[in-house]
Amino acid sequence: MHQPAIPHLAAADPDIAQLVEGEAARQFEKVRLIASENYVSTAVLEATGSVLTNKYSEGYAGKRYYEGQQFIDQVETLAIERAKAVFGVDHANVQPYSGSPANLAVYLALAAPGDTVMGMALPAGGHLTHGWSVSATGKWFRAVQYGVRKDTGRVDMDEVRDLARAERPKLIFCGGTAIPRTIDFPAFAEIAAEVGAVLVADIAHIAGLVAGGAHPSPVGHAQIISTTTHKTLRGPRGAMLMSDAEHAKALDKAVFPGLQGGPHNHTTAGIAVALAEAARPEFREYAAGVVANAKALAEALTARGFDLVSGGTDNHLILMDVTGKGTAGKPLAKALDRAGIELNYNTVPFDPRKPFDPSGLRLGTGAITTRGLGTEQMPQIAEWIDRTATAANDGDETAIATIAAEVKELLSAYPMPGWA
Ligand code: DSN
């Protein structure tokens, strides 16, 4: 049963209540390996499900355009102070609705349409909002894009330097959505300084690892740090912008009134709760566990013949080309979903296939580590993935159903926040 229980919803809208219960049960029964997802704590769920959703608060604490902010101002101030303490930054804005609006606010604050900006290409592991052609950031700005080296699968810092010197971008984004290796913030900072660019570190995927000391921090290297709050940081769906003192005002103005109206106060409360959780010693253990699990899973998958981009991982994320297994990303992701293992198909660098039917799979260990799974379970997960690939190639749905039953049986021993 969903936790907190939802009796009022069940009475008022049984259709939606049933779907919420269904989703909770699904999350309980599946090995959730989507690298951008997690399980929030019950405390975060309660905060996000609170009456704070009823309140409008355009503006910032002490300077709002609506009355009645006696409690909301305190909630937002707590979230900001906790973000500053957890990440060690001068300034934090906790209002962006999610990662894309947060990144758009950076453009609005520091660039004008037509300016040159630079980021990692989406197919190489970047994000849409780092200047990819179909995004507003690629349409409204003159975006130049770097990638990874073909021989190593790692960010090509020579290309980053050459491109930056040639194009003199105003902004350089580092970070992305499918980067399995440590981001070299000092190297990016050196290049940005040389060409007079502002360095923006998008740490959406690794924010929890940074907070928990399991990935180097961009603080002191990137003037601006953008992150979502719901991936490894394990908060509600939202985002934050952090910066040095110099860029604080411009970022705040860009978020409100530049891009957004009223902040989502229930989300802000959830972010505050998640940040308090991230400040505890247990969270450091969690972050280390996420990386240990990813490394163990990477090793087990490699031993089974999967072809991992860059040969492994330093963080929570694994990207692999499944062509060698006689399949492609999409059919295998769908078969794995039937087998109780949830992940997403993904392009791999230099992918000859199309983004909607690519060669790869992306996996992450943020959620399963929250669930309590450890390195000892990773060989089993790799074995299920391998068996599913064989079963799917053979069209053997009975074998896939057997794996789903095994997955369910294992997970029944691991509690899930939000489920009782
Ligand atoms: N959708 C996010 C991810 O899965 O990485 C990025 O926006």
Tab-separated table of C-alpha atoms in Angstrom, residues 15-261:
chain	number	residue	atom	x	y	z
A	15	ASP	CA	-9.412	5.912	-10.645
A	16	ILE	CA	-6.407	8.045	-9.787
A	17	ALA	CA	-5.938	6.341	-6.407
A	18	GLN	CA	-5.760	2.981	-8.115
A	19	LEU	CA	-3.151	4.268	-10.558
A	20	VAL	CA	-1.055	5.693	-7.715
A	21	GLU	CA	-1.251	2.350	-5.889
A	22	GLY	CA	-0.347	0.577	-9.108
A	23	GLU	CA	2.699	2.748	-9.623
A	24	ALA	CA	3.805	2.254	-6.009
A	25	ALA	CA	3.541	-1.525	-6.409
A	26	ARG	CA	5.428	-1.338	-9.708
A	27	GLN	CA	8.239	0.624	-8.066
A	28	PHE	CA	8.367	-1.969	-5.262
A	29	GLU	CA	8.593	-4.949	-7.617
A	30	LYS	CA	11.087	-3.690	-10.193
A	31	VAL	CA	14.831	-3.332	-10.207
A	32	ARG	CA	14.841	0.357	-11.055
A	33	LEU	CA	17.998	1.198	-12.965
A	34	ILE	CA	17.001	4.448	-14.661
A	35	ALA	CA	20.063	6.553	-13.889
A	36	SER	CA	18.070	9.739	-13.284
A	37	GLU	CA	15.573	8.240	-10.822
A	38	ASN	CA	15.517	7.359	-7.151
A	39	TYR	CA	13.185	6.700	-4.203
A	40	VAL	CA	12.580	9.762	-2.000
A	41	SER	CA	12.112	9.285	1.728
A	42	THR	CA	8.654	9.224	3.269
A	43	ALA	CA	9.510	12.580	4.882
A	44	VAL	CA	10.124	14.095	1.434
A	45	LEU	CA	6.865	12.552	0.199
A	46	GLU	CA	4.971	14.138	3.085
A	47	ALA	CA	6.522	17.553	2.467
A	48	THR	CA	5.692	17.470	-1.239
A	49	GLY	CA	2.149	16.315	-0.515
A	50	SER	CA	1.481	19.148	1.937
A	51	VAL	CA	-0.724	22.275	1.945
A	52	LEU	CA	2.279	24.278	0.781
A	53	THR	CA	0.981	23.561	-2.710
A	54	ASN	CA	-1.862	26.023	-1.995
A	55	LYS	CA	0.344	29.092	-1.736
A	56	TYR	CA	1.576	31.668	-4.247
A	57	SER	CA	4.917	33.322	-3.415
A	58	GLU	CA	6.256	35.215	-6.421
A	59	GLY	CA	9.488	36.909	-5.418
A	60	TYR	CA	12.036	35.940	-2.826
A	61	ALA	CA	11.966	35.737	0.987
A	62	GLY	CA	11.261	39.182	2.438
A	63	LYS	CA	10.309	40.590	-0.972
A	64	ARG	CA	7.188	38.883	-2.270
A	65	TYR	CA	4.305	40.064	-4.380
A	66	TYR	CA	1.681	38.234	-2.295
A	67	GLU	CA	0.932	38.450	1.438
A	68	GLY	CA	0.849	35.550	3.880
A	69	GLN	CA	4.474	34.414	3.534
A	70	GLN	CA	5.166	33.955	7.264
A	71	PHE	CA	5.922	30.263	6.829
A	72	ILE	CA	6.859	30.024	3.162
A	73	ASP	CA	9.705	32.530	3.594
A	74	GLN	CA	11.121	30.322	6.342
A	75	VAL	CA	10.768	27.170	4.257
A	76	GLU	CA	12.587	28.709	1.302
A	77	THR	CA	15.280	30.263	3.494
A	78	LEU	CA	15.918	26.910	5.165
A	79	ALA	CA	16.216	25.209	1.776
A	80	ILE	CA	18.688	27.866	0.592
A	81	GLU	CA	20.804	27.733	3.745
A	82	ARG	CA	20.915	23.930	3.604
A	83	ALA	CA	21.945	23.970	-0.065
A	84	LYS	CA	24.713	26.460	0.716
A	85	ALA	CA	25.958	24.307	3.582
A	86	VAL	CA	25.754	20.951	1.771
A	87	PHE	CA	27.529	22.165	-1.368
A	88	GLY	CA	29.689	24.903	0.163
A	89	VAL	CA	28.484	27.649	-2.184
A	90	ASP	CA	27.955	31.384	-1.708
A	91	HIS	CA	24.494	31.444	-3.236
A	92	ALA	CA	21.601	29.096	-3.983
A	93	ASN	CA	18.291	29.561	-5.754
A	94	VAL	CA	15.858	26.714	-5.090
A	95	GLN	CA	12.999	27.937	-7.277
A	96	PRO	CA	13.678	26.469	-10.767
A	97	TYR	CA	10.858	24.094	-11.666
A	98	SER	CA	13.277	21.527	-13.057
A	99	GLY	CA	16.640	21.125	-14.757
A	100	SER	CA	15.713	22.565	-18.151
A	101	PRO	CA	14.252	25.813	-16.758
A	102	ALA	CA	17.267	26.081	-14.445
A	103	ASN	CA	19.623	25.895	-17.409
A	104	LEU	CA	17.495	28.319	-19.419
A	105	ALA	CA	17.799	30.783	-16.551
A	106	VAL	CA	21.590	30.577	-16.875
A	107	TYR	CA	21.341	31.575	-20.552
A	108	LEU	CA	18.931	34.378	-19.718
A	109	ALA	CA	21.234	35.653	-16.984
A	110	LEU	CA	24.484	35.617	-18.925
A	111	ALA	CA	23.945	35.486	-22.668
A	112	ALA	CA	21.910	37.113	-25.412
A	113	PRO	CA	20.281	35.353	-28.376
A	114	GLY	CA	22.878	34.668	-31.045
A	115	ASP	CA	25.778	34.479	-28.580
A	116	THR	CA	28.134	31.545	-28.889
A	117	VAL	CA	27.735	28.903	-26.192
A	118	MET	CA	29.369	25.537	-25.809
A	119	GLY	CA	28.262	22.227	-24.356
A	120	MET	CA	28.520	18.493	-24.770
A	121	ALA	CA	26.602	17.053	-27.718
A	122	LEU	CA	23.498	15.103	-26.687
A	123	PRO	CA	24.493	11.877	-28.492
A	124	ALA	CA	27.861	11.979	-26.743
A	125	GLY	CA	26.235	12.212	-23.306
A	126	GLY	CA	25.291	15.892	-22.927
A	127	HIS	CA	21.846	17.357	-22.305
A	128	LEU	CA	19.337	18.967	-24.657
A	129	THR	CA	19.747	22.304	-22.885
A	130	HIS	CA	23.505	22.382	-23.422
A	131	GLY	CA	22.896	23.684	-26.934
A	132	TRP	CA	21.529	20.676	-28.810
A	133	SER	CA	19.937	21.700	-32.113
A	134	VAL	CA	16.286	20.841	-31.352
A	135	SER	CA	16.361	22.685	-28.007
A	136	ALA	CA	15.651	26.403	-27.652
A	137	THR	CA	19.252	26.639	-26.493
A	138	GLY	CA	20.422	25.338	-29.863
A	139	LYS	CA	17.944	27.440	-31.831
A	140	TRP	CA	18.375	30.772	-30.063
A	141	PHE	CA	22.114	30.618	-29.428
A	142	ARG	CA	25.051	29.785	-31.640
A	143	ALA	CA	25.879	26.504	-29.978
A	144	VAL	CA	29.095	24.618	-30.575
A	145	GLN	CA	29.382	21.097	-29.234
A	146	TYR	CA	32.140	18.826	-28.030
A	147	GLY	CA	32.075	15.055	-27.639
A	148	VAL	CA	34.068	12.095	-26.419
A	149	ARG	CA	37.151	10.417	-27.808
A	150	LYS	CA	36.425	7.415	-29.975
A	151	ASP	CA	39.280	5.387	-28.479
A	152	THR	CA	38.459	6.013	-24.798
A	153	GLY	CA	34.780	7.006	-24.694
A	154	ARG	CA	35.826	9.855	-22.378
A	155	VAL	CA	35.278	13.593	-22.780
A	156	ASP	CA	37.751	14.865	-25.333
A	157	MET	CA	39.470	17.678	-23.424
A	158	ASP	CA	41.686	18.454	-26.427
A	159	GLU	CA	38.563	19.084	-28.484
A	160	VAL	CA	37.086	21.168	-25.656
A	161	ARG	CA	40.206	23.347	-25.567
A	162	ASP	CA	40.535	23.687	-29.363
A	163	LEU	CA	36.845	24.474	-29.813
A	164	ALA	CA	36.838	26.992	-26.976
A	165	ARG	CA	39.921	28.751	-28.374
A	166	ALA	CA	38.432	28.889	-31.862
A	167	GLU	CA	34.860	29.851	-30.926
A	168	ARG	CA	35.327	31.946	-27.739
A	169	PRO	CA	31.973	30.921	-26.214
A	170	LYS	CA	30.332	33.039	-23.546
A	171	LEU	CA	29.255	29.978	-21.580
A	172	ILE	CA	30.794	26.524	-21.347
A	173	PHE	CA	28.616	23.738	-19.959
A	174	CYS	CA	30.192	20.628	-18.492
A	175	GLY	CA	28.242	17.637	-17.247
A	176	GLY	CA	25.430	15.751	-18.908
A	177	THR	CA	23.091	12.788	-18.823
A	178	ALA	CA	25.179	9.817	-19.911
A	179	ILE	CA	28.727	10.399	-18.693
A	180	PRO	CA	30.075	7.400	-16.774
A	181	ARG	CA	33.364	9.043	-15.836
A	182	THR	CA	34.513	11.732	-13.402
A	183	ILE	CA	34.060	15.235	-14.763
A	184	ASP	CA	37.364	17.087	-14.686
A	185	PHE	CA	36.130	20.415	-13.319
A	186	PRO	CA	39.633	21.955	-12.893
A	187	ALA	CA	40.479	21.209	-16.553
A	188	PHE	CA	37.212	22.772	-17.755
A	189	ALA	CA	37.827	25.783	-15.491
A	190	GLU	CA	41.282	26.340	-16.907
A	191	ILE	CA	39.913	26.347	-20.469
A	192	ALA	CA	37.000	28.615	-19.546
A	193	ALA	CA	39.363	31.073	-17.863
A	194	GLU	CA	41.676	31.090	-20.877
A	195	VAL	CA	38.868	32.064	-23.278
A	196	GLY	CA	36.957	34.302	-20.873
A	197	ALA	CA	33.896	32.036	-20.635
A	198	VAL	CA	31.718	31.406	-17.619
A	199	LEU	CA	31.856	27.729	-16.647
A	200	VAL	CA	28.520	26.124	-15.822
A	201	ALA	CA	28.666	22.703	-14.178
A	202	ASP	CA	25.445	20.781	-14.681
A	203	ILE	CA	25.709	18.233	-11.887
A	204	ALA	CA	22.112	16.985	-12.127
A	205	HIS	CA	23.175	13.343	-12.299
A	206	ILE	CA	25.953	13.431	-9.744
A	207	ALA	CA	24.650	15.993	-7.219
A	208	GLY	CA	24.129	13.322	-4.564
A	209	LEU	CA	27.607	11.974	-5.153
A	210	VAL	CA	29.085	15.468	-4.824
A	211	ALA	CA	27.056	16.098	-1.650
A	212	GLY	CA	28.143	12.734	-0.263
A	213	GLY	CA	31.813	13.133	-1.149
A	214	ALA	CA	31.833	10.431	-3.840
A	215	HIS	CA	32.594	12.763	-6.774
A	216	PRO	CA	34.839	15.871	-6.809
A	217	SER	CA	32.977	19.122	-6.300
A	218	PRO	CA	32.776	21.815	-8.984
A	219	VAL	CA	32.837	24.517	-6.300
A	220	GLY	CA	35.808	26.792	-6.813
A	221	HIS	CA	36.015	25.757	-10.479
A	222	ALA	CA	32.600	26.513	-11.996
A	223	GLN	CA	31.092	29.926	-11.341
A	224	ILE	CA	27.623	28.460	-11.789
A	225	ILE	CA	26.306	25.055	-10.749
A	226	SER	CA	23.011	23.755	-12.012
A	227	THR	CA	21.328	20.648	-10.680
A	228	THR	CA	18.065	18.837	-10.504
A	229	THR	CA	17.153	17.632	-7.035
A	230	HIS	CA	15.630	14.242	-7.781
A	231	LYS	CA	18.425	12.071	-9.134
A	232	THR	CA	21.269	10.924	-6.866
A	233	LEU	CA	20.446	13.839	-4.533
A	234	ARG	CA	17.226	11.931	-3.730
A	235	GLY	CA	14.849	14.861	-3.366
A	236	PRO	CA	11.592	15.762	-5.085
A	237	ARG	CA	11.437	16.691	-8.757
A	238	GLY	CA	12.892	20.184	-8.869
A	239	ALA	CA	16.131	22.034	-9.426
A	240	MET	CA	18.587	24.490	-7.950
A	241	LEU	CA	21.067	27.005	-9.261
A	242	MET	CA	24.140	27.695	-7.164
A	243	SER	CA	26.861	30.227	-7.777
A	244	ASP	CA	29.574	32.458	-6.498
A	245	ALA	CA	28.495	35.814	-5.065
A	246	GLU	CA	29.242	37.610	-8.330
A	247	HIS	CA	26.542	35.820	-10.337
A	248	ALA	CA	23.895	35.568	-7.604
A	249	LYS	CA	21.787	38.567	-8.526
A	250	ALA	CA	21.705	37.853	-12.250
A	251	LEU	CA	20.627	34.268	-11.668
A	252	ASP	CA	17.889	35.234	-9.226
A	253	LYS	CA	16.531	37.827	-11.653
A	254	ALA	CA	16.594	35.309	-14.490
A	255	VAL	CA	14.629	32.689	-12.525
A	256	PHE	CA	12.088	35.259	-11.300
A	257	PRO	CA	10.791	37.354	-12.957
A	258	GLY	CA	12.788	36.350	-16.033
A	259	LEU	CA	11.421	32.882	-16.605
A	260	GLN	CA	9.073	31.741	-13.888
A	261	GLY	CA	6.142	32.840	-11.799
